[in-house]
mmCIF file with all atom_site columns, N, CA and C and ligand atoms in Angstrom:
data_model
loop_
_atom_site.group_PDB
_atom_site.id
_atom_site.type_symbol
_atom_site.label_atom_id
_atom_site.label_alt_id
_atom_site.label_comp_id
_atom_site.label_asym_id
_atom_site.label_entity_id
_atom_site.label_seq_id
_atom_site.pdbx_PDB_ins_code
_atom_site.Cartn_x
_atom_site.Cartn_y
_atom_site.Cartn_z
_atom_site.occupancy
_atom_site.B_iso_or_equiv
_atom_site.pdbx_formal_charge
_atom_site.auth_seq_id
_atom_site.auth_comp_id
_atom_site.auth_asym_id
_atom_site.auth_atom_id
_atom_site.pdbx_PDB_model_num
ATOM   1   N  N   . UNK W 1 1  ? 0.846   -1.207 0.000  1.00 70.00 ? 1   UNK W N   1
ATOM   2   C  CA  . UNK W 1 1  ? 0.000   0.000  0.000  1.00 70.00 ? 1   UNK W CA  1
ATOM   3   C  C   . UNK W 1 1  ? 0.876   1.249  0.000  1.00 70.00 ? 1   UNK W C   1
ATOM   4   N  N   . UNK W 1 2  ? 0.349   2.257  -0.642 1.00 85.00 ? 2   UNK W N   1
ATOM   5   C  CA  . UNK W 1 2  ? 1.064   3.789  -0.580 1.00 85.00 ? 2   UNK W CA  1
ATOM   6   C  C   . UNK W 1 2  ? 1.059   4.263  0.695  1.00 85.00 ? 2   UNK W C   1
ATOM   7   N  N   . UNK W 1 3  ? 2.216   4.459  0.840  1.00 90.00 ? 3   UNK W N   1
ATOM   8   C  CA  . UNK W 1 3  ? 2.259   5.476  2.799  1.00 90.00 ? 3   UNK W CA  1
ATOM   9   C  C   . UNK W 1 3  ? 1.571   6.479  2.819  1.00 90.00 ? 3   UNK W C   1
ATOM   10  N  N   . UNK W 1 4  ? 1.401   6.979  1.455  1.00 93.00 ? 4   UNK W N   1
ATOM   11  C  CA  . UNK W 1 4  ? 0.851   8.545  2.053  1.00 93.00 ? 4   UNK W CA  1
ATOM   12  C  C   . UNK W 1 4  ? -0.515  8.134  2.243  1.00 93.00 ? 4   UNK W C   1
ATOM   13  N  N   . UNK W 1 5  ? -1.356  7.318  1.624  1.00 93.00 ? 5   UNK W N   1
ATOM   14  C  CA  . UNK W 1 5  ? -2.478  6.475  1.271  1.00 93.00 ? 5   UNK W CA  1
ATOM   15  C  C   . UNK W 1 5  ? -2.594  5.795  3.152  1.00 93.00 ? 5   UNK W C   1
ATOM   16  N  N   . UNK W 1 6  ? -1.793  5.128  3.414  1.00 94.00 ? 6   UNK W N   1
ATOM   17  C  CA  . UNK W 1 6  ? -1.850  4.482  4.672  1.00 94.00 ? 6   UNK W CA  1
ATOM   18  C  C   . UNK W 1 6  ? -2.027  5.434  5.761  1.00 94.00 ? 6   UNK W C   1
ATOM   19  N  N   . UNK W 1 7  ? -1.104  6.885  5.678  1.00 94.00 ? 7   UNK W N   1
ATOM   20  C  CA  . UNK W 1 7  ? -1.249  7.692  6.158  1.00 94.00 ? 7   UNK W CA  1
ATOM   21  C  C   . UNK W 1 7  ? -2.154  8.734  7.100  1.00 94.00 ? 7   UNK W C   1
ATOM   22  N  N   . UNK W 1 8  ? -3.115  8.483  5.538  1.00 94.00 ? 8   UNK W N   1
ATOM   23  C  CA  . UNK W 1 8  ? -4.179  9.068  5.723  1.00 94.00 ? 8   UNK W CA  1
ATOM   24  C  C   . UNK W 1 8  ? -5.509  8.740  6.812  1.00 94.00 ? 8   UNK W C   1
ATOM   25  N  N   . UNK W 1 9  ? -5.193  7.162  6.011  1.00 95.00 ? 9   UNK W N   1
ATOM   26  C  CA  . UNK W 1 9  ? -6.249  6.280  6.502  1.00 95.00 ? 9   UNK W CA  1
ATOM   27  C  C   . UNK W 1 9  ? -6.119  6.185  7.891  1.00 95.00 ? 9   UNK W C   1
ATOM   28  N  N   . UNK W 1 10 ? -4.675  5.892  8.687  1.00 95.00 ? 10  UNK W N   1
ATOM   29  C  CA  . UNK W 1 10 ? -4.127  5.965  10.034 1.00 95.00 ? 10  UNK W CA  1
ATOM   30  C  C   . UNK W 1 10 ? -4.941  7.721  10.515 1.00 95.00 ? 10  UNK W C   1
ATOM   31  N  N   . UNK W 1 11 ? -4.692  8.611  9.984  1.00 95.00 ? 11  UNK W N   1
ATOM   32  C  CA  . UNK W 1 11 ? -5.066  9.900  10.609 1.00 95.00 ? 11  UNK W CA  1
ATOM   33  C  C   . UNK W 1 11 ? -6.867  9.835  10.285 1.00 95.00 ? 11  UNK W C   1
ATOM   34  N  N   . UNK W 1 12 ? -7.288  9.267  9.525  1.00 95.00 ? 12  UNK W N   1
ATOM   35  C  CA  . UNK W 1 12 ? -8.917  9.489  9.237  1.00 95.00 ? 12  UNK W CA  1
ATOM   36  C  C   . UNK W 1 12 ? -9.530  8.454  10.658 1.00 95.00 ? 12  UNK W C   1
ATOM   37  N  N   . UNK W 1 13 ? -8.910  7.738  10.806 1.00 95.00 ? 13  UNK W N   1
ATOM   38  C  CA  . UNK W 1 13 ? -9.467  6.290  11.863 1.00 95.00 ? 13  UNK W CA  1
ATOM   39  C  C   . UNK W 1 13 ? -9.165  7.242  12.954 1.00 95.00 ? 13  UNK W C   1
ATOM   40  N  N   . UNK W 1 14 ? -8.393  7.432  13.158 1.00 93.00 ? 14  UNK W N   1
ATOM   41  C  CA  . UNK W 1 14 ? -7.919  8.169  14.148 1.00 93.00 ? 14  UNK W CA  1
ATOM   42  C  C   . UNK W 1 14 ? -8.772  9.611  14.963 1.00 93.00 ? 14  UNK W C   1
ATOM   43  N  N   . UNK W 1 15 ? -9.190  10.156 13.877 1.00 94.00 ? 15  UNK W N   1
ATOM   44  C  CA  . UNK W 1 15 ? -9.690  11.528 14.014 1.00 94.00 ? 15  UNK W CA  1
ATOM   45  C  C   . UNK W 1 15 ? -10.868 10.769 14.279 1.00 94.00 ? 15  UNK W C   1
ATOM   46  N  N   . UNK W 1 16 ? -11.778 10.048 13.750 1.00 92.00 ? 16  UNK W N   1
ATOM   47  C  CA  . UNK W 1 16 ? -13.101 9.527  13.989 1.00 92.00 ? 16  UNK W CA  1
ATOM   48  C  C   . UNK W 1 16 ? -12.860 9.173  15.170 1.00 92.00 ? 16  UNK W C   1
ATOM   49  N  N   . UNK W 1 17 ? -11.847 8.438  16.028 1.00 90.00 ? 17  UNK W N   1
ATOM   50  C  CA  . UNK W 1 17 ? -11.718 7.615  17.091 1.00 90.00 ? 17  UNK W CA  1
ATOM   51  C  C   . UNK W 1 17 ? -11.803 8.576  18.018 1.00 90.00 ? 17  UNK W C   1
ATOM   52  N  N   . UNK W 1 18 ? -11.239 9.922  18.154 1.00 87.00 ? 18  UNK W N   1
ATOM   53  C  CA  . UNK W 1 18 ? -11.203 11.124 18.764 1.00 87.00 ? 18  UNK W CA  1
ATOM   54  C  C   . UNK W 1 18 ? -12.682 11.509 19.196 1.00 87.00 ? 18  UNK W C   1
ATOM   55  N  N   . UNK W 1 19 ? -13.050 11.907 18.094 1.00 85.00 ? 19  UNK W N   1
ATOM   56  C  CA  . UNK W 1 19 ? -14.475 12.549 18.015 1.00 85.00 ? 19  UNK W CA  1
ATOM   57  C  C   . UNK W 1 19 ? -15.550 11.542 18.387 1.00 85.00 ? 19  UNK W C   1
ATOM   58  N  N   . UNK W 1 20 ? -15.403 9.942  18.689 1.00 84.00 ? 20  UNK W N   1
ATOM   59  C  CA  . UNK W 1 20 ? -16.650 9.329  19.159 1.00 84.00 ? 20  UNK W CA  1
ATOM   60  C  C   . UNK W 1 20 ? -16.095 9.388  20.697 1.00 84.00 ? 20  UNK W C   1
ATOM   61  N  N   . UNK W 1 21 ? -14.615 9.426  21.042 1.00 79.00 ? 21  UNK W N   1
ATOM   62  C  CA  . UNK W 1 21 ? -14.970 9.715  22.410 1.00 79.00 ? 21  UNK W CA  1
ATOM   63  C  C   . UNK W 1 21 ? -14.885 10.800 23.113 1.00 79.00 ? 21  UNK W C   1
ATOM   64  N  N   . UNK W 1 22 ? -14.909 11.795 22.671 1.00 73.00 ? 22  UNK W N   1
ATOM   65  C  CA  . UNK W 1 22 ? -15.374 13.179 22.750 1.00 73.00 ? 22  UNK W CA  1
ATOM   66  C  C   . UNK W 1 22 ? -17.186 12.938 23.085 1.00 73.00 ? 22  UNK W C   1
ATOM   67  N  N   . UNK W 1 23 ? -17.807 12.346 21.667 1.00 71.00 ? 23  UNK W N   1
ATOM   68  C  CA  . UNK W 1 23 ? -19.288 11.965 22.156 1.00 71.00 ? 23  UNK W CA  1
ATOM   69  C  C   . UNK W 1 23 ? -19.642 11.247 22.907 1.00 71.00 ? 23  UNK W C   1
ATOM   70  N  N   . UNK W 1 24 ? -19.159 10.119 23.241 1.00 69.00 ? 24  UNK W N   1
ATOM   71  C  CA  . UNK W 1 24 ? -19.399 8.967  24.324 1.00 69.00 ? 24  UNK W CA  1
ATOM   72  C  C   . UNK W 1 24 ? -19.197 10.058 25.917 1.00 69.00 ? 24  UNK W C   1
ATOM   73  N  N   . UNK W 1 25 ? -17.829 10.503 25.770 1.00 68.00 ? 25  UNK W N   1
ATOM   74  C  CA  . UNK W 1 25 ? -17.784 11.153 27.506 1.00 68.00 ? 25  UNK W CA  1
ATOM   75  C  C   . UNK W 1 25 ? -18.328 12.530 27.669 1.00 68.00 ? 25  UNK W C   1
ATOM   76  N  N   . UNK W 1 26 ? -19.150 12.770 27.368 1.00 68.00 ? 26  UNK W N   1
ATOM   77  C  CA  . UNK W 1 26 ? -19.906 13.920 27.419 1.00 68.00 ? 26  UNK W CA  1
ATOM   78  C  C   . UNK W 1 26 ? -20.787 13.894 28.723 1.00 68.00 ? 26  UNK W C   1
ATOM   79  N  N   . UNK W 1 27 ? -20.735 14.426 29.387 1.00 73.00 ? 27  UNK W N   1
ATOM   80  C  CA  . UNK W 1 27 ? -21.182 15.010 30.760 1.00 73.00 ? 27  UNK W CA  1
ATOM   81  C  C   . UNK W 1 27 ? -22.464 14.873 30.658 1.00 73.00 ? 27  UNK W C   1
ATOM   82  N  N   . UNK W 1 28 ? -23.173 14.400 31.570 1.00 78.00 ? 28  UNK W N   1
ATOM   83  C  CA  . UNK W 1 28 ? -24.739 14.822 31.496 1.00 78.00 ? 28  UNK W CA  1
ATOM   84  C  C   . UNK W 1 28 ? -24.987 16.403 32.352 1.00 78.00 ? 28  UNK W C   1
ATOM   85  N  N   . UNK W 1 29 ? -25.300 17.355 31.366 1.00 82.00 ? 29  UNK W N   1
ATOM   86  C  CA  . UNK W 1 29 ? -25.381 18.640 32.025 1.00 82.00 ? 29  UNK W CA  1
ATOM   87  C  C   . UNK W 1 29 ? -26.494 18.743 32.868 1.00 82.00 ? 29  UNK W C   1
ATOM   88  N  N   . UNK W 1 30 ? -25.825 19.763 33.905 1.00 87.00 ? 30  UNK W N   1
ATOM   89  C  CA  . UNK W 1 30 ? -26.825 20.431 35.134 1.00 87.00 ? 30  UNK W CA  1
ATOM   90  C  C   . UNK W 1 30 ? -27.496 21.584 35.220 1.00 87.00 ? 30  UNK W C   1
ATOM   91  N  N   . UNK W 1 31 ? -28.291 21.575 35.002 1.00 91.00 ? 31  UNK W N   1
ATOM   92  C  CA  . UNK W 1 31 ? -28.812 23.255 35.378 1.00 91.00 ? 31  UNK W CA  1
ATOM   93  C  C   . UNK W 1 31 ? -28.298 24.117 36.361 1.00 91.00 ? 31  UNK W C   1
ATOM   94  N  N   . UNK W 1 32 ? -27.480 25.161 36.446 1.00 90.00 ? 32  UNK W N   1
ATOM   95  C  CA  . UNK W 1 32 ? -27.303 25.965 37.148 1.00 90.00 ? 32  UNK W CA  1
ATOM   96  C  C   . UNK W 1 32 ? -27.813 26.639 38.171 1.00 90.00 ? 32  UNK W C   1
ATOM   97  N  N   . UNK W 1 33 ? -29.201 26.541 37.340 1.00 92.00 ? 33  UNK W N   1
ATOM   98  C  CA  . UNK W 1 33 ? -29.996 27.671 38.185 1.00 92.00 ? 33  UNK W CA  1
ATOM   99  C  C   . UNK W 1 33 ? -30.619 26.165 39.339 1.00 92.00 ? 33  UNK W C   1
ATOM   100 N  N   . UNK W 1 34 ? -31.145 25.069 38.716 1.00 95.00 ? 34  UNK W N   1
ATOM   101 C  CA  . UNK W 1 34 ? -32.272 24.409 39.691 1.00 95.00 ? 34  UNK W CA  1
ATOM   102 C  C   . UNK W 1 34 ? -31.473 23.044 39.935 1.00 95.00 ? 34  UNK W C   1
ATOM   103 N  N   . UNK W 1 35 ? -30.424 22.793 39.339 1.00 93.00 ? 35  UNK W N   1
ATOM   104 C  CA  . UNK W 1 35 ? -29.497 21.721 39.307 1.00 93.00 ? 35  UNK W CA  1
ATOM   105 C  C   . UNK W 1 35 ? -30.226 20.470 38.871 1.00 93.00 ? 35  UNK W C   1
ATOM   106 N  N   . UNK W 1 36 ? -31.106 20.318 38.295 1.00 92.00 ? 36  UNK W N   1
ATOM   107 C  CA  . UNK W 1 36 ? -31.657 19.417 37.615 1.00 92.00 ? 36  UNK W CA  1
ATOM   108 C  C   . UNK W 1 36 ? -30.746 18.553 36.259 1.00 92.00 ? 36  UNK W C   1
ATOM   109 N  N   . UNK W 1 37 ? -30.675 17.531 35.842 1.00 89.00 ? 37  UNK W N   1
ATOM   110 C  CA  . UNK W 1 37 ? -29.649 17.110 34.928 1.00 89.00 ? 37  UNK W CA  1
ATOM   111 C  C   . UNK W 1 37 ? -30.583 17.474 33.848 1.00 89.00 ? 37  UNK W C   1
ATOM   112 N  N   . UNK W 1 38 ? -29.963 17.495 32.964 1.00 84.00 ? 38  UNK W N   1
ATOM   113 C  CA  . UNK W 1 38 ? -30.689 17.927 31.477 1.00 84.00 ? 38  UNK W CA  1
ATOM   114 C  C   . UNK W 1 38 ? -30.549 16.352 30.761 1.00 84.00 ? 38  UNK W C   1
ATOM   115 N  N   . UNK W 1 39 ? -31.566 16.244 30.176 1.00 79.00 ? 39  UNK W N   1
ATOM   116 C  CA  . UNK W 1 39 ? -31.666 14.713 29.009 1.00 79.00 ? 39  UNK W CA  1
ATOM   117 C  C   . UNK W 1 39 ? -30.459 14.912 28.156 1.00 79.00 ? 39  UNK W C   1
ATOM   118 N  N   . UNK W 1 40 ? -30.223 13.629 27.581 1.00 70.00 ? 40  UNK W N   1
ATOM   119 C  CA  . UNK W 1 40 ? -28.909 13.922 26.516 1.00 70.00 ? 40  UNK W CA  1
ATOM   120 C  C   . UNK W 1 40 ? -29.724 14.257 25.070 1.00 70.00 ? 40  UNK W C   1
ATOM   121 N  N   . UNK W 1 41 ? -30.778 13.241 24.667 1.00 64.00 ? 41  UNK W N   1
ATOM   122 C  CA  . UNK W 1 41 ? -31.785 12.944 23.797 1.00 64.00 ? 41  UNK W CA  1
ATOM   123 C  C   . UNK W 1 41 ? -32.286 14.363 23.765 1.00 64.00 ? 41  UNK W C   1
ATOM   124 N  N   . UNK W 1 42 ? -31.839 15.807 23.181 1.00 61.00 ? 42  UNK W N   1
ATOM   125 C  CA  . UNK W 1 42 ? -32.576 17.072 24.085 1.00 61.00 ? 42  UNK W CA  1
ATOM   126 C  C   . UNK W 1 42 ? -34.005 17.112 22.367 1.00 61.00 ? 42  UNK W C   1
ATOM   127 N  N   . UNK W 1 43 ? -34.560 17.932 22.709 1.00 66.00 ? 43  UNK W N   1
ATOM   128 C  CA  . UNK W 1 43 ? -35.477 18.374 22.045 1.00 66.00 ? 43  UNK W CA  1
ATOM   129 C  C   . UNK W 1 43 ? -34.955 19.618 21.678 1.00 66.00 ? 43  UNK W C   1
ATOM   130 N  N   . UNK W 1 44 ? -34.424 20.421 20.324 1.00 66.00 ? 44  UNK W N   1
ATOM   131 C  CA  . UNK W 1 44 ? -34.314 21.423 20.427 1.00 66.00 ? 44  UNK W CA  1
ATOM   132 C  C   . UNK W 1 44 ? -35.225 22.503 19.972 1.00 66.00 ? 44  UNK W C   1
ATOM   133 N  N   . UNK W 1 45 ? -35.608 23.130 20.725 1.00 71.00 ? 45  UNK W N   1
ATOM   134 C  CA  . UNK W 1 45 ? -36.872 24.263 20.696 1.00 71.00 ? 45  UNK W CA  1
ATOM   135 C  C   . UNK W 1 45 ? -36.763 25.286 19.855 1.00 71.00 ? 45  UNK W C   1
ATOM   136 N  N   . UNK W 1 46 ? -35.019 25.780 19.386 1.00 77.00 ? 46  UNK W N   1
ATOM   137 C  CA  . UNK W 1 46 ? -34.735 26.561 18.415 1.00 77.00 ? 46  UNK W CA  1
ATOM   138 C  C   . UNK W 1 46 ? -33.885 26.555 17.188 1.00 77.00 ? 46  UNK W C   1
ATOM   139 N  N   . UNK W 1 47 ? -33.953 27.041 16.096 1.00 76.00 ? 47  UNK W N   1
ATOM   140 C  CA  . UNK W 1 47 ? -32.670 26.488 15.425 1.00 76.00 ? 47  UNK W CA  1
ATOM   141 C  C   . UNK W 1 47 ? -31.538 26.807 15.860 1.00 76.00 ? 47  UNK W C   1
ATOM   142 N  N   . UNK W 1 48 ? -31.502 27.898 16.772 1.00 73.00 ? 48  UNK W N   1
ATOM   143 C  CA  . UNK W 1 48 ? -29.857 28.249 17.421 1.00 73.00 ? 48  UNK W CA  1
ATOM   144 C  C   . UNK W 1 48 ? -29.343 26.956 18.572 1.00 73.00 ? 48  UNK W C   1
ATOM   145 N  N   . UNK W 1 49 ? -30.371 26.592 18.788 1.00 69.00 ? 49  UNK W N   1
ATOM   146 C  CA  . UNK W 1 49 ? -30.618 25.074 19.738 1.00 69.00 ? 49  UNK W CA  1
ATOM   147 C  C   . UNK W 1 49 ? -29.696 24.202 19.333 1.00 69.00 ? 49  UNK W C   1
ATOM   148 N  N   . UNK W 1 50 ? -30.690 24.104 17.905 1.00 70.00 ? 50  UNK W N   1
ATOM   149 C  CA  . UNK W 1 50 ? -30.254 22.835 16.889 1.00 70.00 ? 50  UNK W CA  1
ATOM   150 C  C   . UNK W 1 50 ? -28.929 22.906 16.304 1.00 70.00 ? 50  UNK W C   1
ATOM   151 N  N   . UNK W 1 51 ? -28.494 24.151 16.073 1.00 72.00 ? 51  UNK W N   1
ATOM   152 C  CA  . UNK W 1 51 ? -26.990 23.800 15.822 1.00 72.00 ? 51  UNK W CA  1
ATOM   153 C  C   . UNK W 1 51 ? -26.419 24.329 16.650 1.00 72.00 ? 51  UNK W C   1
ATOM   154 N  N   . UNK W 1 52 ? -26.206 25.372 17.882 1.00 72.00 ? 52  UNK W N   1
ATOM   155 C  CA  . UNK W 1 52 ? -24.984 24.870 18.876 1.00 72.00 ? 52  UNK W CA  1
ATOM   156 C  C   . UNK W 1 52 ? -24.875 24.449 19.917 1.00 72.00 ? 52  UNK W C   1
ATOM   157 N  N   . UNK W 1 53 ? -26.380 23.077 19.827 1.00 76.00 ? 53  UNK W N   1
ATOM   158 C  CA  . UNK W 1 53 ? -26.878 22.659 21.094 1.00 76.00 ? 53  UNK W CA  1
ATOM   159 C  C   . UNK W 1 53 ? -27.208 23.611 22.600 1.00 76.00 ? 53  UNK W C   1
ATOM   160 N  N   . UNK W 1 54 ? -27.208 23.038 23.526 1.00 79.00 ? 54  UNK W N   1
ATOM   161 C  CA  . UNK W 1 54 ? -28.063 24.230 24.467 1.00 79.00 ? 54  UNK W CA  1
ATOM   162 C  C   . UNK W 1 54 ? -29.344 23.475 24.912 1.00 79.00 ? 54  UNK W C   1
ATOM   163 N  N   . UNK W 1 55 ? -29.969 24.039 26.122 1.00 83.00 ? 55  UNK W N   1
ATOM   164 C  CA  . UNK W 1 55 ? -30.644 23.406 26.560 1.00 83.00 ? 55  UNK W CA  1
ATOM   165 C  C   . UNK W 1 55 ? -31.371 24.308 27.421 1.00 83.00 ? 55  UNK W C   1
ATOM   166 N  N   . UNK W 1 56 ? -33.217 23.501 27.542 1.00 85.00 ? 56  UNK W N   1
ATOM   167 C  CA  . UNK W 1 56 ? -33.603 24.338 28.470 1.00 85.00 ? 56  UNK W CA  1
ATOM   168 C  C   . UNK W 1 56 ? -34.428 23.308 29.068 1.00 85.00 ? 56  UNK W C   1
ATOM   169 N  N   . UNK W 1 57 ? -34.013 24.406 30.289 1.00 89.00 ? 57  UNK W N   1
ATOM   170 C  CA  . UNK W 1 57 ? -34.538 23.481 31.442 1.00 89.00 ? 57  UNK W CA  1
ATOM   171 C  C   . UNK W 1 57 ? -35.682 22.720 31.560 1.00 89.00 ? 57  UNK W C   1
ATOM   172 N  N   . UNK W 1 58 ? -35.712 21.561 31.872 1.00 84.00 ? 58  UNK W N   1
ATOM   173 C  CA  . UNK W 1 58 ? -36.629 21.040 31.772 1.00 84.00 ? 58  UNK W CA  1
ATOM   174 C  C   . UNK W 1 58 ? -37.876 20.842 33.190 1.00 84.00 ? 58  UNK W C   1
ATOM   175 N  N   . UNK W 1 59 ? -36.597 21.803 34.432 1.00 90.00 ? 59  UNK W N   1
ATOM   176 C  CA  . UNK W 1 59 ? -37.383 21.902 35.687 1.00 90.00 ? 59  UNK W CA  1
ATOM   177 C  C   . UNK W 1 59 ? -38.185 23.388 35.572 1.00 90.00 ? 59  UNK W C   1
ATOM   178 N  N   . UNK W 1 60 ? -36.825 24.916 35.583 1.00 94.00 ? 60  UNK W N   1
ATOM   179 C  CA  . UNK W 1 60 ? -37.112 25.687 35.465 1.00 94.00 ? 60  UNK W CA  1
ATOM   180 C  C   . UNK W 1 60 ? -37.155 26.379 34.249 1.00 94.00 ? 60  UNK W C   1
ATOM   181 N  N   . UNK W 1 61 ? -36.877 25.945 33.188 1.00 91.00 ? 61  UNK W N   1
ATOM   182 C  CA  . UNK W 1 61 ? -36.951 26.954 31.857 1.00 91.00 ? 61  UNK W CA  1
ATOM   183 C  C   . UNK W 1 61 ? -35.352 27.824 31.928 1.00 91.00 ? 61  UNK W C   1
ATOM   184 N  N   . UNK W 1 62 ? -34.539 27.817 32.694 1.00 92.00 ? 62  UNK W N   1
ATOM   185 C  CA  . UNK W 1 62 ? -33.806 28.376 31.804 1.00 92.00 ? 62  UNK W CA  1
ATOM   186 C  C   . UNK W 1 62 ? -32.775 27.789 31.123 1.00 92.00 ? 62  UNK W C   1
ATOM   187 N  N   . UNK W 1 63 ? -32.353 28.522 30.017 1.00 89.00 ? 63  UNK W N   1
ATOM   188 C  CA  . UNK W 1 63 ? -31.763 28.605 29.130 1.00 89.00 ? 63  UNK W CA  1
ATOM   189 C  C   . UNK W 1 63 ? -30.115 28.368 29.177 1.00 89.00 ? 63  UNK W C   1
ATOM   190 N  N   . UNK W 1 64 ? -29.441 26.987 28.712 1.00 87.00 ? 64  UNK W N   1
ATOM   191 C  CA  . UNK W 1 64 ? -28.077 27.145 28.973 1.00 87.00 ? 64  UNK W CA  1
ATOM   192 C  C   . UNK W 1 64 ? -27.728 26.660 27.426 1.00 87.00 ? 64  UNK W C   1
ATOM   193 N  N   . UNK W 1 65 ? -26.213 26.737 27.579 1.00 87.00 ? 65  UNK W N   1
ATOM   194 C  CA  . UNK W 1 65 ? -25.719 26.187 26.317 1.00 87.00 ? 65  UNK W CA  1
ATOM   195 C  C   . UNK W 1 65 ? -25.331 25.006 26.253 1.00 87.00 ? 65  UNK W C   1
ATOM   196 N  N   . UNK W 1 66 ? -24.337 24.531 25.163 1.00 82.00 ? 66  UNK W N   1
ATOM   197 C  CA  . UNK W 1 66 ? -24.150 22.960 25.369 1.00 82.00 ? 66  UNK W CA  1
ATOM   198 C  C   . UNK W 1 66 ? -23.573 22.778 26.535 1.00 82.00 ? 66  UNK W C   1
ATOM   199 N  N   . UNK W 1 67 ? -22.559 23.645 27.112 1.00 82.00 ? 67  UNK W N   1
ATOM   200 C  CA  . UNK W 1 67 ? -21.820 23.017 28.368 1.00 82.00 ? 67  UNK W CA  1
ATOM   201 C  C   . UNK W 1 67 ? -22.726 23.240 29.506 1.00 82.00 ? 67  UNK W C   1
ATOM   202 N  N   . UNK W 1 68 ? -23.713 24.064 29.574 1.00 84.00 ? 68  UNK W N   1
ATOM   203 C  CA  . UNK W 1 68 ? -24.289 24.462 30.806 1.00 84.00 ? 68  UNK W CA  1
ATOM   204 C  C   . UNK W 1 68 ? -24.045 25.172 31.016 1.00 84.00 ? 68  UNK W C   1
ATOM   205 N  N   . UNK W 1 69 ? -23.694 26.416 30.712 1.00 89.00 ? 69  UNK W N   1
ATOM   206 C  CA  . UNK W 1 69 ? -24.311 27.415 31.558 1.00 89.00 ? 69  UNK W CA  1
ATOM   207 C  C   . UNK W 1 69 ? -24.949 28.950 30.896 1.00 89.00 ? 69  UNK W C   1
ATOM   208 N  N   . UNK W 1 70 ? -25.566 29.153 31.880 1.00 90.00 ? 70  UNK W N   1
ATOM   209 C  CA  . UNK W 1 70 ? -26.650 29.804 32.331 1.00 90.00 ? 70  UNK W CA  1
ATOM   210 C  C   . UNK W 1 70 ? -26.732 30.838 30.646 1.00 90.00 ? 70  UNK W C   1
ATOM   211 N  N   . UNK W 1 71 ? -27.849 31.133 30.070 1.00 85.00 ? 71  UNK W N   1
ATOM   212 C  CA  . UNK W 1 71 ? -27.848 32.145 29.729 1.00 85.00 ? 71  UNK W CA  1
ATOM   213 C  C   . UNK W 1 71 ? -29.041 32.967 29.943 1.00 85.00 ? 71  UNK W C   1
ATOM   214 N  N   . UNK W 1 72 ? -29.213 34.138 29.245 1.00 68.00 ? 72  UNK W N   1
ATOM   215 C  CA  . UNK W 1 72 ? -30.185 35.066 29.919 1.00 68.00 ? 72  UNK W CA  1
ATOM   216 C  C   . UNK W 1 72 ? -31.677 34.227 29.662 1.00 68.00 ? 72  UNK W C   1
ATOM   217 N  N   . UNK W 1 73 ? -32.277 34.046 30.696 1.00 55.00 ? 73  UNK W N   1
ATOM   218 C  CA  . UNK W 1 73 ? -33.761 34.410 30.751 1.00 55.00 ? 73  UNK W CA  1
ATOM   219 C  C   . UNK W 1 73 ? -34.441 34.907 29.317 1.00 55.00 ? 73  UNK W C   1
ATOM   220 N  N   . UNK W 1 74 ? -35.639 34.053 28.831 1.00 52.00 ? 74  UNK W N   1
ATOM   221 C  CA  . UNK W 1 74 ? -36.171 34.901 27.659 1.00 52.00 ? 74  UNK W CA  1
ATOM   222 C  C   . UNK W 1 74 ? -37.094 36.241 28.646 1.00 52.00 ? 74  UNK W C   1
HETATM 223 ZN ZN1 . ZN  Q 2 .  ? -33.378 24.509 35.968 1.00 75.50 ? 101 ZN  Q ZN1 1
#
């Protein structure tokens, strides 16, 4: 096989291997405000939701981002 070819394939497996456990260890986030855990499965309510994840509370309504935390109150 071509090295640069093998190369690749070594860095493509690789980068995928990264990024599923990046997804696998992902925190189950807390609400700040009510400390409630947030679902992973989220529903997103907005398209700003839908692509840079975020979450709302599912005790009190507010509003965090993917990592959790807090943003303003609608
Ligand atoms: Zn809450």
């Amino acid at each position: 096989m071509d090295s640069t070819l093998a190369a690749m394939l070594v860095g493509g497996v690789a980068t995928a291997a990264v990024l599923l456990f990046f997804a696998m260890s992902r925190k189950p986030v807390k609400c700040p405000s009510c400390g409630r855990e947030q679902p992973k499965a989220r529903q997103p309510d907005s398209l700003n939701q839908a692509m840079w994840g975020g979450y709302t509370c599912q005790g009190c309504g507010a509003e965090m981002d993917a990592r959790g935390k807090l943003k303003n109150k609608k």
